[in-house]
Short mmCIF file of C-alpha atoms in Angstrom, two decimals:
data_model
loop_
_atom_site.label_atom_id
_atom_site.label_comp_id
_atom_site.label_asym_id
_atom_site.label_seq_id
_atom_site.Cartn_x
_atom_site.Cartn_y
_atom_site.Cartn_z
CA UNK A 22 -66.02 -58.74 -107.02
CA UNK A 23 -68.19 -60.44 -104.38
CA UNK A 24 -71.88 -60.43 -103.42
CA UNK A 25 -74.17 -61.16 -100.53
CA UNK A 26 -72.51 -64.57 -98.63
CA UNK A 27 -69.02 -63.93 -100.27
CA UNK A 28 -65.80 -63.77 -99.29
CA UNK A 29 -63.92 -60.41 -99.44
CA UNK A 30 -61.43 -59.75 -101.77
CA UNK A 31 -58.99 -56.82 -102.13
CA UNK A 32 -58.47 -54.48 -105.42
CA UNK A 33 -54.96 -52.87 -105.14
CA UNK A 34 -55.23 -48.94 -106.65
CA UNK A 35 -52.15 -48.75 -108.67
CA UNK A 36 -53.11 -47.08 -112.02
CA UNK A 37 -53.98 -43.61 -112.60
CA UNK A 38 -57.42 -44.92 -113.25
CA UNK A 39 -59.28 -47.77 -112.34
CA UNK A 40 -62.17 -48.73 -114.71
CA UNK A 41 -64.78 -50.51 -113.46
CA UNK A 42 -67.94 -52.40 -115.10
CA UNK A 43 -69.00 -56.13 -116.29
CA UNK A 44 -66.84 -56.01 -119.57
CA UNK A 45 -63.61 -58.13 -119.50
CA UNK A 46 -61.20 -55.50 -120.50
CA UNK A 47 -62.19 -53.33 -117.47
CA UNK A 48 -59.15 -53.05 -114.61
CA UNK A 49 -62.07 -54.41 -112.30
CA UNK A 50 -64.60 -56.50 -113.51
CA UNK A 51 -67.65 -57.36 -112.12
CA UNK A 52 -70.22 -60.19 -112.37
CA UNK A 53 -73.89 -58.70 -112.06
CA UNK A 54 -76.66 -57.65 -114.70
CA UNK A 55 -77.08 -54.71 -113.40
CA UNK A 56 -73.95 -52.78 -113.71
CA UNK A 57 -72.96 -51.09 -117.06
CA UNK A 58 -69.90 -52.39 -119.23
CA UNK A 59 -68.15 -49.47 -118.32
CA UNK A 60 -69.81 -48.07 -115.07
CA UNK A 61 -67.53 -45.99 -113.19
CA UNK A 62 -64.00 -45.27 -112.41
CA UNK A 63 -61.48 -44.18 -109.98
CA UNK A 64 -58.94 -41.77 -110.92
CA UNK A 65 -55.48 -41.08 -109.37
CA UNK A 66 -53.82 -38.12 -108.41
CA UNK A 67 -50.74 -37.77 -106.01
CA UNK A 68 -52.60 -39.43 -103.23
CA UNK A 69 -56.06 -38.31 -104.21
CA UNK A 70 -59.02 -40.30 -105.30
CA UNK A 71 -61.81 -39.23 -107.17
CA UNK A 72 -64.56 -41.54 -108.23
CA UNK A 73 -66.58 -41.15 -111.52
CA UNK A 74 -69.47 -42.61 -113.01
CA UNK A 75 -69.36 -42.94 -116.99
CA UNK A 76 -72.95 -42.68 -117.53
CA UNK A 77 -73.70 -46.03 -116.32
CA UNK A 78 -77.34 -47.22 -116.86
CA UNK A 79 -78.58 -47.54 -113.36
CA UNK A 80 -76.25 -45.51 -111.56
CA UNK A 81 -73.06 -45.38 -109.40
CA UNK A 82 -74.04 -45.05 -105.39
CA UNK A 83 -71.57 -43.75 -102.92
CA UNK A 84 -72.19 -43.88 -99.40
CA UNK A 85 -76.28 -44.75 -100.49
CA UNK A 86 -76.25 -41.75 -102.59
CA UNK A 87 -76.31 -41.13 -106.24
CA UNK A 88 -73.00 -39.74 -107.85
CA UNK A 89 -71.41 -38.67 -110.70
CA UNK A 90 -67.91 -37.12 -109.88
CA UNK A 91 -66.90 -37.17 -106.27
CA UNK A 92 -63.55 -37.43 -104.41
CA UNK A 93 -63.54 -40.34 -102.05
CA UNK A 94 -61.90 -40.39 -98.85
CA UNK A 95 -61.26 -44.19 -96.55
CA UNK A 96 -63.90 -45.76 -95.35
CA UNK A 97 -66.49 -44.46 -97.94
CA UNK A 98 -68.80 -47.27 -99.66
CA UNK A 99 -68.85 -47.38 -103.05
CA UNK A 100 -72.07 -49.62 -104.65
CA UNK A 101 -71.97 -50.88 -108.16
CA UNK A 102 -75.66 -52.70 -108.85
CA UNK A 103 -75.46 -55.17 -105.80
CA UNK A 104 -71.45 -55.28 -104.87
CA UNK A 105 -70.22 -52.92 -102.59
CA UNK A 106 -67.25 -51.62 -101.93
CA UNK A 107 -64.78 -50.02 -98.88
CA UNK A 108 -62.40 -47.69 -99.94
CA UNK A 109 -59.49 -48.15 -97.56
CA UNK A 110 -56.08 -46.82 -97.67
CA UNK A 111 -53.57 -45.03 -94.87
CA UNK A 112 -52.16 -42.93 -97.10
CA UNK A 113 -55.70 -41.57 -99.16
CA UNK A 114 -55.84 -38.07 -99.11
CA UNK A 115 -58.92 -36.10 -97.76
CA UNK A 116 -60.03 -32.62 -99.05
CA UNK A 117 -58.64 -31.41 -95.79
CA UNK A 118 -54.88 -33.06 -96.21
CA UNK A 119 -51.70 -32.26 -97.74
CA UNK A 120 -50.63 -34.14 -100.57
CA UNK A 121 -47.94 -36.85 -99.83
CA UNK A 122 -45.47 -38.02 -102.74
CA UNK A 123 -45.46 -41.53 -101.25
CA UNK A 124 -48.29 -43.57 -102.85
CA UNK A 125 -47.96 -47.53 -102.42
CA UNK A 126 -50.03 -50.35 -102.82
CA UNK A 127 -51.76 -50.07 -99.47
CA UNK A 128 -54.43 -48.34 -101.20
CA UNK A 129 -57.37 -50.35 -101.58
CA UNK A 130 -60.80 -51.31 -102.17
CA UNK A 131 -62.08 -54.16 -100.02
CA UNK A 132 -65.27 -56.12 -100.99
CA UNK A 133 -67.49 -58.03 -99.19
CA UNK A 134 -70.76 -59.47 -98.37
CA UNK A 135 -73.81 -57.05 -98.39
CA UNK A 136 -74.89 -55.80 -95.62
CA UNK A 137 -77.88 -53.89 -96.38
CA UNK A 138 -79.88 -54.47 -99.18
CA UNK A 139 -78.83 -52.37 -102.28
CA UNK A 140 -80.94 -49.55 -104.61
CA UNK A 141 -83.71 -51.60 -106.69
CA UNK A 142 -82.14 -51.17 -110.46
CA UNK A 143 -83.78 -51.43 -113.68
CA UNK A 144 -87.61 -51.31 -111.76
CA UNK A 145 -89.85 -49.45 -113.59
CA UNK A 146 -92.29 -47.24 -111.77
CA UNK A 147 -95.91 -47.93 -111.93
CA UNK A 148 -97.35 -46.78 -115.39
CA UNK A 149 -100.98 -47.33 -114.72
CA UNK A 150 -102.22 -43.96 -115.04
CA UNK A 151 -100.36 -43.50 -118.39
CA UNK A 152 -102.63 -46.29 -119.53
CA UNK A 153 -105.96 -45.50 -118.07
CA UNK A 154 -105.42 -41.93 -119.54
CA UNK A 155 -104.09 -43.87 -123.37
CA UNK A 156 -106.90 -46.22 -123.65
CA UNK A 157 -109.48 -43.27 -122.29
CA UNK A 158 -108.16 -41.14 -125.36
CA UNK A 159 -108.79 -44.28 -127.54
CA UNK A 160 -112.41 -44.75 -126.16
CA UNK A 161 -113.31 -41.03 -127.00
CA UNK A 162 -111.56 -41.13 -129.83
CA UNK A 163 -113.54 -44.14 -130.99
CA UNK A 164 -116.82 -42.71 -130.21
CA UNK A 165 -116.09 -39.53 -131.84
CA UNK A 166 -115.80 -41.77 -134.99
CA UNK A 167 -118.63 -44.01 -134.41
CA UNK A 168 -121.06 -40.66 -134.23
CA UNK A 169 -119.14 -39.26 -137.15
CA UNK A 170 -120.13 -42.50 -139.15
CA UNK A 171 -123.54 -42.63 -137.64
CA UNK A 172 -124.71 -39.04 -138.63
CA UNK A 173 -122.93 -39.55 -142.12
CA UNK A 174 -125.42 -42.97 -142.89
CA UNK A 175 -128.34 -40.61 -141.46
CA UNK A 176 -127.81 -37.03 -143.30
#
């Protein structure tokens, strides 16, 4: 697969499912830390498509959004940590089409160069206030033992 200032390359869709991720035994493999060993995958029906995520880590984006079963139709983007992919294909069939028995190579996803700058994966969220409130529970808690000791030596 290629990244930001690569050159595209094209996936023929010729199995009944396509397995995507960064382990070696995948149908598609991809080079980046941030996509799962087995991500997603594309299954094949007739001339139907359906992408699925298999409970990938950080998530498998189609057209920007978050997914986890969804038919795909051409010219939908399919994002996998930072690659991203065009699903292209003149003989794909849409919800709204009838099923043709003639399914060829010409089905296709085409990678490329980035265009727009992917989902930020594996940030974590600012956990400050989870720590002011922890060490505020210590600090009581602390105190509350201090006195405790205090008034014992005194009684």
């Amino acid at each position: 697969m290629q990244s930001e200032g690569s050159k595209d390359r094209v996936i023929v869709l010729d199995q009944e499912e396509t397995v995507i991720g960064r382990a070696a035994d995948n149908a598609v493999t991809i080079d980046d830390p941030a996509a799962s060993s087995r991500h997603c995958a594309i299954l094949r029906k007739d001339n139907r498509y359906t992408l699925r995520d298999l409970n990938s880590t950080n998530g498998t984006y189609l057209n920007g959004g978050l997914v986890t079963e969804v038919p795909l139709a051409p010219g939908d983007v399919l994002t996998v940590g930072s690659i991203r992919m065009t699903i292209e294909g003149d003989d794909i069939g849409t919800a709204s089409s009838i099923a043709s028995t003639d399914t060829g190579p010409q089905d296709t996803i085409r990678t490329g160069p980035i265009r727009q700058t992917p989902p930020e994966f594996g940030v974590r969220k600012s956990r400050v206030g989870m720590w002011v409130s922890i060490t505020i529970v210590i600090v009581l808690g602390l105190g509350a033992l201090i006195y405790w000791f205090v008034s014992g030596l005194m009684g």
